[in-house]
Amino acid sequence: MLGGVMQPGTTRHEKRRPNPSNLIPRWNASACTQCNQCVAVCPHAAIRPFIVSRDESEQAPHPNQFTTVKSLGAELAGTRYTLQISPLDCTGCHACVEACPESPKALKMQDVEDVLSSGGEQTWDYAVNLPERGDLVDKYTLKGSQFQVPLMEFSGACSGCGETPYFKMLTQLFGERMIIANATGCSTIWGGSFPSNPYTVSQKTKRGPAWANSLFEDNAEYGFGMFSAMRHRRERLIKLVEEYVHEHELHGNTENAKEESVLVSLFHEWLDFRDEKTDKCTILYDRMKPLLECLLFDTKTSENYNGKHHSKLRQIYSDRDMFPKLSQWIVGGDGWAYDIGYGGLDHVEAFEANDVNVLVVDTEMYSNTGGQQSKATPAGASVKFAIGGKQQRKKPMGEIFMTYEHVYVASVCLSNQSHLLQALIEADRHNGPSFVVAYAPCIQQQVRPDGLNDMFDECRYAVDSGYWPLYRYNPSLIEEGKNPFILDSKKLRKEVTSFLKREGRFINLKKAHPEIADELFQKMNTDVHHRMELMLTRAAGYKSFSTKDEASVQTLFASETGTAQRLARDFADACRLSHGADALNDIDPNDIDGKTVIFFVATCGQGAMPQNGSAFYKALCARTEPFSECTAFSVMALGDSSYYFFCKAAKDLEDAMLNLSAKCILPMGEGDDSSPEGLEEGLHLWLDKVWPALGLDAPHEVPHITPIELLFSKRAIIPENEDDRAIGQYYDSIHTRAIPISKLKSLSEGGHNRDFYSFTLDTGNGLVYEPGDTLEIFPSNDHNRVVEFLREYSSDWDERTVIKLSHAFGIHGEISLGSLFTNILDLFGKPTMHFLQQLATFEGDEERRHAMLEGKRSLEKGVNFADLLLLYKSAHPPLPALLAMLPMIKGRAYSITSAPSVSPNNIELCVLIDTWWCEDGMRYGLTCDMLRKLHEGDSIWCRVKPGSMEPPTHEQPVVCVGIGSGLAPHMSFLRDRIHTANLGVDVAPFSLYFGNRFKEREFLYRDELEQIAAEHGSWFKLHTAFSRDMVGKKVYVQDLIAATDDAYKYLLQNKGMLYVCGNRNLPKPLQQSLKVSFAQGRVDKKSTEEAAKAVENLFVHGRAQQEVW
């Protein structure tokens, strides 16, 4: 230990053998949805997800311990996912198993010695030494945050500790730009007892949190001193950088003009973003650092460097640690925050300019010194210094700090990890002081029956009973005219007295002094209900209802990712009869009796109800009493029609409501994520009907438009290479690459309107993909059409006009409008009603504005954005607003036909050049229009996107069904299997059903498939159906499924895999044919039901996968 510096990450060398329970979790990959919730709750960072390549998975020292599955998410294309557990660091606390939301669980406890004897330790060591890949995902999502390497790991905290997961998540979000002042207590004992240091650095960047501990009582002042010093030093750095930039602009070039001009450009960018609370400033500094060191220390440049400039640059370099936007956290336990350190804490929070964050892990006692009472201890708890039961209720710290109105306040708990994540992010981004108090189960609470092995369930019970409320107070919402108080746990689902019976600190009082206990427990029950009533009133919003019961429309949601919740709250804000939006689990079925209810429901997993709706749905199904006559409802369902269980949760909810005699005022709306317009298409169709159904006029939406920040350049024209560089920034920001076409050939007979082409792209080794993946192509508009539109639309600017963007569209610098409208903005796409409403806000004439909004029928006539802008030219938005209103061009995904085992440096696509008809005749979609004009040698901007199908192993029998270009992924699977067979490996049967219209014109890959059937007939079967060649009744691929035995043999008898690819009309009739095949000619009720169940089980167990459009 030198100069107060302690070596980071020493706890990784401290191992536990055996651990307290001699058990560790085992991962069942087939039941896992990769949500990473188990990882978030682990107190010791001993279970982690890893993003790996297929080569890395195959090179693992013990492949049987290194199970991988295809990573979910577009940003993880071509990678594998694995969940690994450290057998010598895990304490066997069960928290991860309890947190797993799947049924059956994807984690199960097993004997640690079994894992160690089969290479578990070596497998963990291999995994943690693989490259860090957290930067591939958005770390500000729950799933993405857990891919970040925890910079607080393997601490000496108790097994099942309720404090450490909060600190661990802090380091995953902000650890590389984080400074911690830690009050003495448990969190300093497990967090910094020399020589054990759990705080560590990223092996990739060598950065980590800076941590220090002063005294117990002065931690707030200590952290405030850190913040004050940082603020002073950063203000000095800002001044130095501004002076340097100014001097450079005055004096012009030096002998080191190239390095200096790049550095000054980075300085400009840093000054623009210096207050952004993200990693942006850190990334900019990483680009500055080599230039600074080159100018200061490289003998070839520094000898010739201007002395005055050199001195200024040395001052900047000496303060270089202030370039990142640092996040100051003051952390500790309740003994410090509620009691001894409260005076200093209040002083820090009282001043709006103090941009510091406070995290209090509340164990409700002085845990580190043996469990004495603090002001955080609740009434009725029997702890040291209050053995006879504490009489005074708990100090309401959150409510106290909310009275300042400028403090961000949140009450969080591990049982709701998404809420925890959101609160920590909002606290960090708040410009001012924040206070986050977190419930932390502790060994001193004497949790029954299994101690801290029940830590996660204890958290869940605390929230469900109202013992620990979840809420956020966000002052920034006041500026938006919204209620700053958000209650995130609105329903008491359990009695608080049943929660008290789970902990020794309450049970002991009941045993020793039952009369006192009964009195205090009743007092707590009263206090909890009273507090909930007050919070519900406070959270009711700014609408003119005395109570929410006065609202005649109730808006409810069941949401897994937050989309349904957002839509429900937007709807409730727009509906004057609704007080707000609540999660289904926040109410009981009795609460909706006699009301009109609007449901927004997502589907998760294998057709399951999201977690925040499951309790309500279960209670609804258990209800036997019909609703009263005036109970009415409508459901807006959200899902993806490419999945078998599309909108199943919403359909189940609708059926349950109908079974209880509720009146459906409107058929269920369906927001389909896989439709061309996404969820919005179905949502707007439903919204157009729901307002009349509720007896309301559609709200006159005044859309909020945030203009794009831009400046008009002084230059009249921009060189082509600079324009291309700017567009390159945009494509880099969406992680695409320009890939050349090495081979292009037609797969069908020309001369008719269905042309199939094979595109082969020369990827080198830059794009990694797996069988079943897709290639997402980003098209561009026809430049001549763009020029024509711009010149007709505006006399103030055209395609040659140069503007300067400040990171809009990922571009920082200058670009021409012609390039921007050609490559980025979907100018010729299909407009929405929302766009028309936005455009109408710029129409000054009331009659014309009314005509625009009533002219929404014109949206159905094949017009595009450019048509509307020219049609309503008098509503002329300023350029910054127009750029914000027009959507960006979306990529279109095409299934990959090639197999990486055969063609690792090439990607082949099978593309149908699709057409559609309108009043003006035949038209092409944007992507197809671009593709049909391309030639060999041309390049396409694209990126690999994971498909929805996990490739089969060579031991699995396979049935593939594809129509048209839906043959593509099956060709990839087939080519991969042929490669394996050619290596001399025995492979399982592969049956391919392919259909199209005409055999002579549209038998795609005919020669190749027929040759494969001839050479590999022992395991490959080809079945084809060409519907337009048939005389009389048309025969489709689904008919072949019913007429042959392959599905029965390979899927039902041999537990094989089914893959389906085609348009959305294919799955339903195919499923019916599977039932026929599985029933084997039997038509009695029992056989029919068993066949239907067998088909459903294919999807439930992941053995049936489909890609539909």
PDB file of N, CA and C in Angstrom, residues 110-146:
ATOM      1  N   GLN A 110     -27.119 -27.436  -7.517  1.00  0.00           N
ATOM      2  CA  GLN A 110     -26.495 -28.747  -7.586  1.00  0.00           C
ATOM      3  C   GLN A 110     -25.244 -28.763  -6.708  1.00  0.00           C
ATOM      4  N   ASP A 111     -24.709 -29.932  -6.467  1.00  0.00           N
ATOM      5  CA  ASP A 111     -23.538 -30.083  -5.612  1.00  0.00           C
ATOM      6  C   ASP A 111     -22.323 -29.435  -6.282  1.00  0.00           C
ATOM      7  N   VAL A 112     -21.623 -28.573  -5.531  1.00  0.00           N
ATOM      8  CA  VAL A 112     -20.483 -27.860  -6.089  1.00  0.00           C
ATOM      9  C   VAL A 112     -19.354 -28.808  -6.471  1.00  0.00           C
ATOM     10  N   GLU A 113     -19.206 -29.917  -5.741  1.00  0.00           N
ATOM     11  CA  GLU A 113     -18.119 -30.839  -6.045  1.00  0.00           C
ATOM     12  C   GLU A 113     -18.308 -31.505  -7.405  1.00  0.00           C
ATOM     13  N   ASP A 114     -19.563 -31.708  -7.810  1.00  0.00           N
ATOM     14  CA  ASP A 114     -19.821 -32.277  -9.136  1.00  0.00           C
ATOM     15  C   ASP A 114     -19.318 -31.338 -10.225  1.00  0.00           C
ATOM     16  N   VAL A 115     -19.490 -30.047  -9.993  1.00  0.00           N
ATOM     17  CA  VAL A 115     -19.042 -29.059 -10.974  1.00  0.00           C
ATOM     18  C   VAL A 115     -17.521 -28.984 -10.993  1.00  0.00           C
ATOM     19  N   LEU A 116     -16.920 -28.962  -9.821  1.00  0.00           N
ATOM     20  CA  LEU A 116     -15.461 -28.867  -9.753  1.00  0.00           C
ATOM     21  C   LEU A 116     -14.791 -30.090 -10.377  1.00  0.00           C
ATOM     22  N   SER A 117     -15.371 -31.247 -10.178  1.00  0.00           N
ATOM     23  CA  SER A 117     -14.771 -32.473 -10.715  1.00  0.00           C
ATOM     24  C   SER A 117     -14.891 -32.575 -12.226  1.00  0.00           C
ATOM     25  N   SER A 118     -15.804 -31.778 -12.812  1.00  0.00           N
ATOM     26  CA  SER A 118     -15.966 -31.821 -14.276  1.00  0.00           C
ATOM     27  C   SER A 118     -15.408 -30.570 -14.954  1.00  0.00           C
ATOM     28  N   GLY A 119     -14.512 -29.878 -14.259  1.00  0.00           N
ATOM     29  CA  GLY A 119     -13.811 -28.765 -14.893  1.00  0.00           C
ATOM     30  C   GLY A 119     -14.474 -27.419 -14.740  1.00  0.00           C
ATOM     31  N   GLY A 120     -15.299 -27.240 -13.738  1.00  0.00           N
ATOM     32  CA  GLY A 120     -16.004 -25.974 -13.561  1.00  0.00           C
ATOM     33  C   GLY A 120     -15.090 -24.800 -13.305  1.00  0.00           C
ATOM     34  N   GLU A 121     -14.012 -25.010 -12.520  1.00  0.00           N
ATOM     35  CA  GLU A 121     -13.094 -23.913 -12.204  1.00  0.00           C
ATOM     36  C   GLU A 121     -12.363 -23.443 -13.457  1.00  0.00           C
ATOM     37  N   GLN A 122     -11.872 -24.395 -14.248  1.00  0.00           N
ATOM     38  CA  GLN A 122     -11.151 -24.026 -15.475  1.00  0.00           C
ATOM     39  C   GLN A 122     -12.076 -23.344 -16.487  1.00  0.00           C
ATOM     40  N   THR A 123     -13.336 -23.803 -16.529  1.00  0.00           N
ATOM     41  CA  THR A 123     -14.304 -23.185 -17.453  1.00  0.00           C
ATOM     42  C   THR A 123     -14.556 -21.740 -17.072  1.00  0.00           C
ATOM     43  N   TRP A 124     -14.715 -21.464 -15.768  1.00  0.00           N
ATOM     44  CA  TRP A 124     -14.912 -20.075 -15.312  1.00  0.00           C
ATOM     45  C   TRP A 124     -13.689 -19.216 -15.654  1.00  0.00           C
ATOM     46  N   ASP A 125     -12.514 -19.717 -15.381  1.00  0.00           N
ATOM     47  CA  ASP A 125     -11.297 -18.957 -15.673  1.00  0.00           C
ATOM     48  C   ASP A 125     -11.193 -18.652 -17.163  1.00  0.00           C
ATOM     49  N   TYR A 126     -11.597 -19.612 -17.981  1.00  0.00           N
ATOM     50  CA  TYR A 126     -11.574 -19.397 -19.428  1.00  0.00           C
ATOM     51  C   TYR A 126     -12.549 -18.283 -19.816  1.00  0.00           C
ATOM     52  N   ALA A 127     -13.751 -18.305 -19.228  1.00  0.00           N
ATOM     53  CA  ALA A 127     -14.784 -17.330 -19.586  1.00  0.00           C
ATOM     54  C   ALA A 127     -14.383 -15.910 -19.208  1.00  0.00           C
ATOM     55  N   VAL A 128     -13.863 -15.718 -17.992  1.00  0.00           N
ATOM     56  CA  VAL A 128     -13.559 -14.349 -17.543  1.00  0.00           C
ATOM     57  C   VAL A 128     -12.342 -13.769 -18.249  1.00  0.00           C
ATOM     58  N   ASN A 129     -11.576 -14.603 -18.927  1.00  0.00           N
ATOM     59  CA  ASN A 129     -10.425 -14.096 -19.673  1.00  0.00           C
ATOM     60  C   ASN A 129     -10.714 -13.884 -21.156  1.00  0.00           C
ATOM     61  N   LEU A 130     -11.963 -14.112 -21.562  1.00  0.00           N
ATOM     62  CA  LEU A 130     -12.360 -13.801 -22.928  1.00  0.00           C
ATOM     63  C   LEU A 130     -12.508 -12.284 -23.077  1.00  0.00           C
ATOM     64  N   PRO A 131     -12.484 -11.768 -24.288  1.00  0.00           N
ATOM     65  CA  PRO A 131     -12.612 -10.310 -24.475  1.00  0.00           C
ATOM     66  C   PRO A 131     -13.922  -9.770 -23.886  1.00  0.00           C
ATOM     67  N   GLU A 132     -13.853  -8.598 -23.266  1.00  0.00           N
ATOM     68  CA  GLU A 132     -15.052  -7.937 -22.760  1.00  0.00           C
ATOM     69  C   GLU A 132     -15.855  -7.396 -23.947  1.00  0.00           C
ATOM     70  N   ARG A 133     -17.166  -7.646 -23.954  1.00  0.00           N
ATOM     71  CA  ARG A 133     -17.989  -7.241 -25.089  1.00  0.00           C
ATOM     72  C   ARG A 133     -19.246  -6.485 -24.644  1.00  0.00           C
ATOM     73  N   GLY A 134     -19.202  -5.911 -23.467  1.00  0.00           N
ATOM     74  CA  GLY A 134     -20.343  -5.152 -22.981  1.00  0.00           C
ATOM     75  C   GLY A 134     -20.678  -3.946 -23.826  1.00  0.00           C
ATOM     76  N   ASP A 135     -19.682  -3.467 -24.609  1.00  0.00           N
ATOM     77  CA  ASP A 135     -19.931  -2.285 -25.440  1.00  0.00           C
ATOM     78  C   ASP A 135     -20.805  -2.601 -26.656  1.00  0.00           C
ATOM     79  N   LEU A 136     -21.118  -3.884 -26.866  1.00  0.00           N
ATOM     80  CA  LEU A 136     -21.992  -4.240 -27.987  1.00  0.00           C
ATOM     81  C   LEU A 136     -23.457  -3.941 -27.697  1.00  0.00           C
ATOM     82  N   VAL A 137     -23.799  -3.758 -26.425  1.00  0.00           N
ATOM     83  CA  VAL A 137     -25.199  -3.608 -26.034  1.00  0.00           C
ATOM     84  C   VAL A 137     -25.406  -2.282 -25.306  1.00  0.00           C
ATOM     85  N   ASP A 138     -26.657  -1.892 -25.185  1.00  0.00           N
ATOM     86  CA  ASP A 138     -27.023  -0.687 -24.440  1.00  0.00           C
ATOM     87  C   ASP A 138     -26.968  -1.006 -22.949  1.00  0.00           C
ATOM     88  N   LYS A 139     -26.027  -0.403 -22.251  1.00  0.00           N
ATOM     89  CA  LYS A 139     -25.865  -0.758 -20.838  1.00  0.00           C
ATOM     90  C   LYS A 139     -26.929  -0.125 -19.957  1.00  0.00           C
ATOM     91  N   TYR A 140     -27.771   0.728 -20.523  1.00  0.00           N
ATOM     92  CA  TYR A 140     -28.812   1.361 -19.728  1.00  0.00           C
ATOM     93  C   TYR A 140     -30.139   0.595 -19.810  1.00  0.00           C
ATOM     94  N   THR A 141     -30.071  -0.672 -20.184  1.00  0.00           N
ATOM     95  CA  THR A 141     -31.203  -1.590 -20.046  1.00  0.00           C
ATOM     96  C   THR A 141     -30.812  -2.637 -19.013  1.00  0.00           C
ATOM     97  N   LEU A 142     -31.800  -3.295 -18.425  1.00  0.00           N
ATOM     98  CA  LEU A 142     -31.472  -4.290 -17.412  1.00  0.00           C
ATOM     99  C   LEU A 142     -30.612  -5.401 -17.999  1.00  0.00           C
ATOM    100  N   LYS A 143     -31.018  -5.911 -19.144  1.00  0.00           N
ATOM    101  CA  LYS A 143     -30.246  -6.982 -19.763  1.00  0.00           C
ATOM    102  C   LYS A 143     -28.853  -6.494 -20.131  1.00  0.00           C
ATOM    103  N   GLY A 144     -28.784  -5.327 -20.768  1.00  0.00           N
ATOM    104  CA  GLY A 144     -27.494  -4.805 -21.209  1.00  0.00           C
ATOM    105  C   GLY A 144     -26.567  -4.460 -20.063  1.00  0.00           C
ATOM    106  N   SER A 145     -27.126  -3.983 -18.948  1.00  0.00           N
ATOM    107  CA  SER A 145     -26.281  -3.605 -17.811  1.00  0.00           C
ATOM    108  C   SER A 145     -25.517  -4.803 -17.270  1.00  0.00           C
ATOM    109  N   GLN A 146     -26.118  -5.982 -17.358  1.00  0.00           N
ATOM    110  CA  GLN A 146     -25.492  -7.165 -16.789  1.00  0.00           C
ATOM    111  C   GLN A 146     -24.448  -7.800 -17.704  1.00  0.00           C
TER     112      GLN A 146
END
